[in-house]
Short mmCIF file of C-alpha atoms and ligand atoms in Angstrom, two decimals:
data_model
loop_
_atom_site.label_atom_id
_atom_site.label_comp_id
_atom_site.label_asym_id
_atom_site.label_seq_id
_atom_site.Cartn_x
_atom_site.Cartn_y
_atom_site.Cartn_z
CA UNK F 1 0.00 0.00 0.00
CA UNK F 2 3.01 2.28 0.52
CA UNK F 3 4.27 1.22 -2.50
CA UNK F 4 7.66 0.35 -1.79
CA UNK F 5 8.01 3.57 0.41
CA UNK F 6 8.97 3.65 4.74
CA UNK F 7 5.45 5.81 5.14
CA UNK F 8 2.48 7.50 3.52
CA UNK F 9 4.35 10.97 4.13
CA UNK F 10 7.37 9.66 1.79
CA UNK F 11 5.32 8.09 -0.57
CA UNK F 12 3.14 11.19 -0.76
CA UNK F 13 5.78 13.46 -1.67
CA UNK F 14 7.01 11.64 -4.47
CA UNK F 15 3.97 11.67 -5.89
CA UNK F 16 3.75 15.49 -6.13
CA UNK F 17 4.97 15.87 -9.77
CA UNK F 18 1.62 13.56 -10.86
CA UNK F 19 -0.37 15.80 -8.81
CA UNK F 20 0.93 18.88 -10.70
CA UNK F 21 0.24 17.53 -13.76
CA UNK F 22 -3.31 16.00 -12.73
CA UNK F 23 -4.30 19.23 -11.62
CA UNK F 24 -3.30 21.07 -14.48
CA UNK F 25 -4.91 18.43 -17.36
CA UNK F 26 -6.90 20.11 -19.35
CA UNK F 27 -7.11 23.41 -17.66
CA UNK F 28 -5.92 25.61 -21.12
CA UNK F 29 -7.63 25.54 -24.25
CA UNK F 30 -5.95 25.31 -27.14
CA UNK F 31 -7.07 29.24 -27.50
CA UNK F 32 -4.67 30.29 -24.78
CA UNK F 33 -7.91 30.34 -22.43
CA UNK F 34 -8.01 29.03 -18.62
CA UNK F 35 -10.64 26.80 -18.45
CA UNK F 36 -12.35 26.11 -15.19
CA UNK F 37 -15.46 25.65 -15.78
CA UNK F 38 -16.79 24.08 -12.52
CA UNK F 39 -16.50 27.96 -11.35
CA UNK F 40 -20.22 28.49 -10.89
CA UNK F 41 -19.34 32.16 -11.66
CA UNK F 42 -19.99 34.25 -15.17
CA UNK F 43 -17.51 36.47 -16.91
CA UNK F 44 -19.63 38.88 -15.61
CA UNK F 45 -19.76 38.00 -12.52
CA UNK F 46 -15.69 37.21 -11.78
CA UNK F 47 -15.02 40.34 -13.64
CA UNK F 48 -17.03 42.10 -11.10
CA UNK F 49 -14.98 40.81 -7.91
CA UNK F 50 -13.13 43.82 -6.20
CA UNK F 51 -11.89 41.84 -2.63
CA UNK F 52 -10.82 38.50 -2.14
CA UNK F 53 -10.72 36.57 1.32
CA UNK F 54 -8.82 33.69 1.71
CA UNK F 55 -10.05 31.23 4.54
CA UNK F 56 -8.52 28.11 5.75
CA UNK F 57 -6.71 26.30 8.06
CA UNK F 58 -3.14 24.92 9.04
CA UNK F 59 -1.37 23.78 5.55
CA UNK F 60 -4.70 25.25 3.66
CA UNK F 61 -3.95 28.88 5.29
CA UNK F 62 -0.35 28.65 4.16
CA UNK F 63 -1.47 28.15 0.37
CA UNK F 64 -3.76 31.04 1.01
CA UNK F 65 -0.57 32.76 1.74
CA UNK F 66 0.87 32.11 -1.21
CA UNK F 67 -2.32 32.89 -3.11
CA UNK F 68 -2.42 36.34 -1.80
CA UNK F 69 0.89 37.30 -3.71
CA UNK F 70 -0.62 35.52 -6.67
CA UNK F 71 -3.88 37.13 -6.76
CA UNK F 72 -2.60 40.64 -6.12
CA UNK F 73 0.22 40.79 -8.43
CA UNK F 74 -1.45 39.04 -11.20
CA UNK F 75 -4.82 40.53 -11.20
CA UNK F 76 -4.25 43.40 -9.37
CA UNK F 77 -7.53 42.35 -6.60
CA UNK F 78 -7.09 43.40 -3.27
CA UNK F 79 -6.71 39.82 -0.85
CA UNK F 80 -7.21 38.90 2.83
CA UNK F 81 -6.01 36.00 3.80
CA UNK F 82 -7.08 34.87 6.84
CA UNK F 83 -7.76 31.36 9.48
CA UNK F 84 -11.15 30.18 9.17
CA UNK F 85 -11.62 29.85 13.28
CA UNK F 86 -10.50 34.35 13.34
CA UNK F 87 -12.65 35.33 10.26
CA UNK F 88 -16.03 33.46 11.32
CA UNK F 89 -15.83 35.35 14.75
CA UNK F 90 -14.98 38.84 13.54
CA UNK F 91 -17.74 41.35 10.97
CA UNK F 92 -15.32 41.22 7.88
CA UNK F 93 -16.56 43.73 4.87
CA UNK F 94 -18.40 41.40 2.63
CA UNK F 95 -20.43 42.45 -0.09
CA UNK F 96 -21.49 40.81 -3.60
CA UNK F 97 -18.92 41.55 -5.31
CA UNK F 98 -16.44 39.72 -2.91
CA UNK F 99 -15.13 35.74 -3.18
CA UNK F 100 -14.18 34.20 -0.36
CA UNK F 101 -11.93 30.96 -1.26
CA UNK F 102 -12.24 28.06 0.83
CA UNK F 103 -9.31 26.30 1.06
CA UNK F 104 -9.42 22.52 2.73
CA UNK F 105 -8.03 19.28 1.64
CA UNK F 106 -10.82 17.30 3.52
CA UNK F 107 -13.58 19.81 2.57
CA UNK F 108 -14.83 19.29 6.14
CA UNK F 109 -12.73 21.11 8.42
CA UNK F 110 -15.50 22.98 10.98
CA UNK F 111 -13.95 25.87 10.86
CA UNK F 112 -14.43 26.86 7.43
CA UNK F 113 -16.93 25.48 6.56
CA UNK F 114 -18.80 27.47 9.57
CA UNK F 115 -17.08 30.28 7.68
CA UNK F 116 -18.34 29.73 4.20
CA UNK F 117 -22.16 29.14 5.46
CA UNK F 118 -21.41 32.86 7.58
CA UNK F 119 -19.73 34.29 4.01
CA UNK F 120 -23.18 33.33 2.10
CA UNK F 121 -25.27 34.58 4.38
CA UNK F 122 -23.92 38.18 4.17
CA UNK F 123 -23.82 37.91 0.47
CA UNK F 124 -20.45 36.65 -1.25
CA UNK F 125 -19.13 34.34 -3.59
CA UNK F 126 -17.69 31.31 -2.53
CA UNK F 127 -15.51 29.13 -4.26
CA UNK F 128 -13.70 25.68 -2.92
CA UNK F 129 -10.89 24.09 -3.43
CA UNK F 130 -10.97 20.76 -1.57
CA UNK F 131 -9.25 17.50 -2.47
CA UNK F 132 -12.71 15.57 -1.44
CA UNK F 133 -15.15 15.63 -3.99
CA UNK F 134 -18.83 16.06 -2.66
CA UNK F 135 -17.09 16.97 0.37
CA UNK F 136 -19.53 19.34 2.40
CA UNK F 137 -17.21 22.59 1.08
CA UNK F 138 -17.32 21.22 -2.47
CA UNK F 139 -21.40 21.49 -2.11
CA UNK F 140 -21.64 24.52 0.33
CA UNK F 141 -19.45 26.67 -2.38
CA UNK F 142 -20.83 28.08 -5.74
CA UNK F 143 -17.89 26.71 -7.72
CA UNK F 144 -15.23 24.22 -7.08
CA UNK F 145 -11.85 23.11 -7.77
CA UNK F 146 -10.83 19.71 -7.10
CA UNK F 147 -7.21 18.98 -6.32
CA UNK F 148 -6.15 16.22 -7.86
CA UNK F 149 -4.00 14.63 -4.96
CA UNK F 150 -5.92 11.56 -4.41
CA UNK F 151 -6.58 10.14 -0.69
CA UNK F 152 -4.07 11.77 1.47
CA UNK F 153 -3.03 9.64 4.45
CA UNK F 154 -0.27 11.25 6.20
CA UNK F 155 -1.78 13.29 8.51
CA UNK F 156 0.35 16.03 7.74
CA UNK F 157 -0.36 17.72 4.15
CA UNK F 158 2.56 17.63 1.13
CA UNK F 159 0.99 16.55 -1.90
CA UNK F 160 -2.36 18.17 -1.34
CA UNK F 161 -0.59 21.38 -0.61
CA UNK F 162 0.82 21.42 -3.97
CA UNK F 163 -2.62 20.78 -5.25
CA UNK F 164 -4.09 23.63 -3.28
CA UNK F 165 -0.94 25.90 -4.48
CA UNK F 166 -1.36 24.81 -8.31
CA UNK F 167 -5.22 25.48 -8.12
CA UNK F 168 -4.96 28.73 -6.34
CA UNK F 169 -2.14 29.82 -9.48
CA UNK F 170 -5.20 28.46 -11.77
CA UNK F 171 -7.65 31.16 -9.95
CA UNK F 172 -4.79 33.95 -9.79
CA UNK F 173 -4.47 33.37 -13.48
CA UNK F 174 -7.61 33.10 -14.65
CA UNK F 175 -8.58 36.39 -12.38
CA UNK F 176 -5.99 38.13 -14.18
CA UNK F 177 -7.39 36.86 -17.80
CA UNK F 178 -10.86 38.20 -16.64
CA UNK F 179 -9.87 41.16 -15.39
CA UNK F 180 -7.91 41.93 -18.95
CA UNK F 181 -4.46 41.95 -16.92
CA UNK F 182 -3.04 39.28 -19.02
CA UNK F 183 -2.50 38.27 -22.60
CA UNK F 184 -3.26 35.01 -23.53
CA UNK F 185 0.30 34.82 -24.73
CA UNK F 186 1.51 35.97 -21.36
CA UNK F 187 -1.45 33.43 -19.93
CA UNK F 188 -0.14 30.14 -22.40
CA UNK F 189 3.71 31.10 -21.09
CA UNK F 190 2.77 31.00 -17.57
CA UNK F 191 0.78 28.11 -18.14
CA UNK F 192 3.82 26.30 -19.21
CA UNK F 193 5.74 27.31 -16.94
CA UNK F 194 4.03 26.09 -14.08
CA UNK F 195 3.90 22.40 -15.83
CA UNK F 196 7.58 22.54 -15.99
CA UNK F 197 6.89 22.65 -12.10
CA UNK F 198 6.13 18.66 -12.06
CA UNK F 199 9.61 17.68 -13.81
CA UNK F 200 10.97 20.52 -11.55
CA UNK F 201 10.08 18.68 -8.23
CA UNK F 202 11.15 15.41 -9.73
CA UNK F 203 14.03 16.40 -10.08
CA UNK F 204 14.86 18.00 -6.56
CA UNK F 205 13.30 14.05 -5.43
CA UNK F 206 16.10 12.52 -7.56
CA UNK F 207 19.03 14.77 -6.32
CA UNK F 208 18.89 16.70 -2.98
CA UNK F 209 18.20 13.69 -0.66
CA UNK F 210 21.62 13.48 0.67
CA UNK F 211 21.47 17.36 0.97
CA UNK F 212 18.53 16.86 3.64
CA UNK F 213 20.06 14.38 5.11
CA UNK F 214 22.83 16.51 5.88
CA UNK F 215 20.81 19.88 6.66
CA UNK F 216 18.72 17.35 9.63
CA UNK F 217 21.82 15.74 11.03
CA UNK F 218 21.97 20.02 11.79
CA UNK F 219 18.84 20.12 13.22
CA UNK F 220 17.73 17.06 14.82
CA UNK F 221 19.60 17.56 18.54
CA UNK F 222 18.11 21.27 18.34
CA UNK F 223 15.54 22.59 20.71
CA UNK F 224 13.84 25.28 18.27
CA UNK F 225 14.72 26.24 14.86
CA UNK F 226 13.76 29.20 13.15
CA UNK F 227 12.62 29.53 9.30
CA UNK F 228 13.24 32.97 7.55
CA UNK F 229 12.23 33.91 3.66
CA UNK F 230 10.71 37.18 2.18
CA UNK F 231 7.74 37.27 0.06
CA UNK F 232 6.83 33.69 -1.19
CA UNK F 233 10.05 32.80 0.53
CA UNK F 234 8.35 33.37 3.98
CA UNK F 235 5.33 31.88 2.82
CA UNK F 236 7.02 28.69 2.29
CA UNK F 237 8.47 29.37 5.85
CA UNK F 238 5.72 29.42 7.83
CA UNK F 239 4.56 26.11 5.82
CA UNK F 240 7.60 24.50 6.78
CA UNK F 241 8.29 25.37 10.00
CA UNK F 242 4.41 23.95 10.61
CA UNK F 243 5.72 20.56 8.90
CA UNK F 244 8.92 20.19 11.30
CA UNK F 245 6.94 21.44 14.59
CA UNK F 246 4.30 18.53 13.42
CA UNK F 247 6.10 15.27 12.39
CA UNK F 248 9.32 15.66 14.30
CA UNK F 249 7.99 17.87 17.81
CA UNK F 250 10.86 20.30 17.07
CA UNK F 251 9.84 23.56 17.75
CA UNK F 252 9.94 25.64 15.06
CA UNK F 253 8.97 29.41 14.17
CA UNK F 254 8.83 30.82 10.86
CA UNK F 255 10.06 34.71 10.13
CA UNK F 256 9.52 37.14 7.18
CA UNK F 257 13.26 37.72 7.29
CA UNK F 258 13.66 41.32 7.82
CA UNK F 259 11.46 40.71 11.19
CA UNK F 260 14.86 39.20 11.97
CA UNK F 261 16.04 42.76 14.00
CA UNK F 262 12.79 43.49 15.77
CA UNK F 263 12.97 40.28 18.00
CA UNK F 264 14.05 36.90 16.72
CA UNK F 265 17.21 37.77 15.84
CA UNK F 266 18.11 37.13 19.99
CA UNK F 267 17.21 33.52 20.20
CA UNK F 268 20.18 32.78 17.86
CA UNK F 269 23.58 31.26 19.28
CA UNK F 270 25.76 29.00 18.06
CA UNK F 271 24.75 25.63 16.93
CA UNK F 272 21.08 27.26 16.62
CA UNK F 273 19.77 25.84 13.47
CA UNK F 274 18.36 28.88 10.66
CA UNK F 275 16.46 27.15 7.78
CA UNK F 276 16.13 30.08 5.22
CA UNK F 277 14.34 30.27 1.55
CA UNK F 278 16.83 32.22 -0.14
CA UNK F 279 15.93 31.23 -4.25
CA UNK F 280 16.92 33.83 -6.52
CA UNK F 281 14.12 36.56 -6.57
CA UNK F 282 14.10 40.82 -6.29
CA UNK F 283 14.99 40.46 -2.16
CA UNK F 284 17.02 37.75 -2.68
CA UNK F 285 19.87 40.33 -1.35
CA UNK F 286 18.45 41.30 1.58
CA UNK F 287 17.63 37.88 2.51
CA UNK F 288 21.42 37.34 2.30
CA UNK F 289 22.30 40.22 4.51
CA UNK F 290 19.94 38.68 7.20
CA UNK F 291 21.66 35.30 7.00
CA UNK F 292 24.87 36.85 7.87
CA UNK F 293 23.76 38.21 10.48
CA UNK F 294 22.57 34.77 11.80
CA UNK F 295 26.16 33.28 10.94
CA UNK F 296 27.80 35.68 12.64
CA UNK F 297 26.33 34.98 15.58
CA UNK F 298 26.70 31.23 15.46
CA UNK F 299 23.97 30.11 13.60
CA UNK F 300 23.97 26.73 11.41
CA UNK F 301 23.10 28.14 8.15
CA UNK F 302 20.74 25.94 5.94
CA UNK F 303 19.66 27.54 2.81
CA UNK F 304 17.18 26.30 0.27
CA UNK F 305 19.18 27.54 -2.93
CA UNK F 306 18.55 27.99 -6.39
CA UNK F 307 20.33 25.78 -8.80
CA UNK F 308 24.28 27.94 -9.87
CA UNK F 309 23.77 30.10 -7.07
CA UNK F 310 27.50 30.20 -6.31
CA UNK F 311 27.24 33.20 -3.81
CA UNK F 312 25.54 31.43 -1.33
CA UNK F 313 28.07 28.89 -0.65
CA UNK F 314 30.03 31.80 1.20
CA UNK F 315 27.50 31.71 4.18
CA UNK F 316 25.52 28.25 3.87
CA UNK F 317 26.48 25.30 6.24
CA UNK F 318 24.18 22.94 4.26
CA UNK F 319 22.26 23.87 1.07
CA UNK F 320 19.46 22.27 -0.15
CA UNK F 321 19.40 23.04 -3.91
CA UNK F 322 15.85 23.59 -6.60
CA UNK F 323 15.82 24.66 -9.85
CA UNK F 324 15.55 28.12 -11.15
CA UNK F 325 12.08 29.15 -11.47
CA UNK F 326 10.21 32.37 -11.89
CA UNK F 327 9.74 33.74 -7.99
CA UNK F 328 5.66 33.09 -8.22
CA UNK F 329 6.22 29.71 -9.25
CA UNK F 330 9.05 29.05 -6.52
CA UNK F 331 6.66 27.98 -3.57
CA UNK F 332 5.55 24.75 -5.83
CA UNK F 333 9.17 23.83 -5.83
CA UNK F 334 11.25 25.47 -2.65
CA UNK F 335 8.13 23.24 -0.31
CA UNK F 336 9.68 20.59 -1.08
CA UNK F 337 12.95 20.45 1.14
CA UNK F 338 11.42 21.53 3.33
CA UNK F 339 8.84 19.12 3.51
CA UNK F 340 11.56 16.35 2.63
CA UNK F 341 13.49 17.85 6.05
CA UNK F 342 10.41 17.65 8.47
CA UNK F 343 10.22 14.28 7.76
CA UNK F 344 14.24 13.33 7.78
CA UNK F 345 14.37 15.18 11.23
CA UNK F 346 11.14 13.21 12.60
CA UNK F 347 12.81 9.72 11.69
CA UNK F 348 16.39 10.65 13.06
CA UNK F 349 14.13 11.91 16.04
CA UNK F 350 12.48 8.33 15.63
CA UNK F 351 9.00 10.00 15.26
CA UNK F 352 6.13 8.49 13.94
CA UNK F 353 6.18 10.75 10.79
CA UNK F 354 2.52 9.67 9.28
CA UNK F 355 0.04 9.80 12.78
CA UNK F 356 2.13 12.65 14.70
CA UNK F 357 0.57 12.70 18.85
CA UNK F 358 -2.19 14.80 19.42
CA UNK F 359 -3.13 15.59 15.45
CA UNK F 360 -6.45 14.50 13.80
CA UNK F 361 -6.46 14.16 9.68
CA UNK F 362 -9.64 16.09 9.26
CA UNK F 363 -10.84 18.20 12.03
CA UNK F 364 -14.28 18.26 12.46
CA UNK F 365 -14.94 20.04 15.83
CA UNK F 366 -14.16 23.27 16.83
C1 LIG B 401 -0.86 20.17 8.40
C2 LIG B 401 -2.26 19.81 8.23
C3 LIG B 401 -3.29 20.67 8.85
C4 LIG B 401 -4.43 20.92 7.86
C5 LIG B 401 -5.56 21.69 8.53
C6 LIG B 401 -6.66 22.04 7.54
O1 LIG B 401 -0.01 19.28 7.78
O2 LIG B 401 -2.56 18.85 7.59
O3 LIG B 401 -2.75 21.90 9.29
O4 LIG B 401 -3.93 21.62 6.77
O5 LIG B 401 -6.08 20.95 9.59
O6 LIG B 401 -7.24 20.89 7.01
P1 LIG B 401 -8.12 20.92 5.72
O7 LIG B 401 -7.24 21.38 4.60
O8 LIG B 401 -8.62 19.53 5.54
O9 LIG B 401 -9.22 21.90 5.95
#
């Protein structure tokens, strides 16, 4: 049933390249067009949509993350992201012309689905994206995108992650189509590019596993390790410092790097493990500067590392290397360590990496 793998969590992320590509079958006409047609929405009616919410959970929230950066840069729509358990309890401005996106790999979590049911009530749009088909958010939502993961049994999320993370690029993009912010010969490019994604992750499954070998044998006698990034680089961070503090019951914080200064910067001394996402991108510079800072105060430098990124090696004590991708594309491929690392750390740790204590697959109750 694993297939010839230790655990579902193993087997799971190797199967993250299919998932890319199911996800992404048929999703582009041959006319350049996104083609989504579950949406539930008209032209008329996405072309009216002037605020976006993002609601979720855990994994889900991080993806919403990530989404946020897509959906504003791309389509130029103003995006909240926010946890399903904070948005439900609070009055946030809702009006027709705003989708909220439920994000949730079971499609059952109580949270958010409390949250949709709330978000129709006063009026918006939803749309799902949930890995369970006729899962209670795949009928409580107008329109629907199904991940194509398959069952997930790890209890922590990888592959359905990069489901969520594909689909919510398929909504930024299609947004941006609607909203006449993108060519369809910008749209087709972008559409190949994120394919390339699936033979991108395959190949940081082939190579790097010796690399996160190494970069655990850093971490596993730690007692907290910190994850830094800017822009989708911190996204990833805060998804993989949830993966470590999960499987391997390290704990684990994740920064936007130039936080560093205003706090975190004083838990560091040496032998303290910094996991940064430091692939090539506008801040990649700053991000850099930040990690010297760590070093020189003792830090174990691990650095997730774009492919002939030479520079690095001056200040990384382990690098865990991906291929060059365009920055919006790089959370798809730069999760991947770092979900390869939770799990390395949990077994040197001798942690039961697929049913962690105290977690639930789908949580149901509040
Ligand atoms: C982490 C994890 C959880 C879930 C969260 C939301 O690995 O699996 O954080 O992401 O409980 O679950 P769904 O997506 O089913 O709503």
């Amino acid at each position: 049933e694993k297939g010839g793998y230790p655990d579902f969590m193993l087997k799971e992320i190797h199967e993250q390249p299919r998932v890319v590509r199911d996800t992404l079958v048929g999703r582009m006409t041959p006319a350049g067009e996104l083609d989504i047609d579950e949406l539930g929405l008209s032209l008329e009616e996405l072309n009216d949509i002037d605020r976006v919410y993002v609601i979720a959970c855990g994994t889900s929230y991080h993806a919403g993350l990530i989404a946020k950066n897509l959906i504003e840069g791309w389509a130029r729509i103003p995006t909240e992201v926010e946890a399903a358990s904070e948005f439900r309890y609070r009055n946030p401005i809702i009006t027709p012309t705003t989708l909220v996106v439920a994000v949730s790999q079971s499609g059952e979590t109580a949270d958010t689905l409390a949250a949709i049911r709330d978000a129709r009530i006063k009026g918006a749009k939803v749309f799902g994206i949930t890995n369970v088909v006729g899962s209670p958010v795949a009928r409580e939502s107008d329109g629907v995108i199904y991940t194509k993961a398959n069952k997930e049994i790890a209890v922590a999320s990888t592959k359905s992650f990069i489901g969520q993370v594909v689909s919510l690029t398929l909504l930024a993009l299609l947004l941006a189509q609607v909203k006449y912010r993108l060519t369809t010969k910008q749209a087709r490019m972008l559409f190949r590019e994120l394919s390339d994604t699936a033979e991108q992750i395959q190949w940081i499954l082939d190579t790097q596993t010796e690399a996160v070998h190494e970069a655990a044998l850093l971490c596993k006698d730690a007692q907290s390790a910190l994850f830094v990034g800017r822009g989708m680089g911190a996204a990833i961070s805060y998804e993989g410092a949830l993966k470590l503090k999960e499987v391997s019951y390290l704990h684990a914080e994740a920064y936007a790097a130039g936080e560093m200064k205003h706090g975190p910067i004083a838990l560091i001394d040496p032998g303290f493990p910094v996991i940064a996402v430091a692939t090539k991108s506008a801040t990649y510079d700053k991000t850099v500067s930040n990690l010297m800072e760590c070093k020189a105060r003792g830090a174990k430098v691990i650095v997730v590392a774009t492919e002939g990124d030479e520079e690095i090696n001056k200040i990384a004590d382990c690098i865990i290397r991906v291929p060059a991708v365009r920055d919006v594309f790089s959370p798809i491929t730069a999760s991947v360590p770092l979900q390869l690392l939770a799990r390395e750390v949990a077994i040197l740790r001798g942690c039961d990496v697929d049913q962690p204590r105290n977690l639930a697959k789908s949580v149901t109750v509040e």
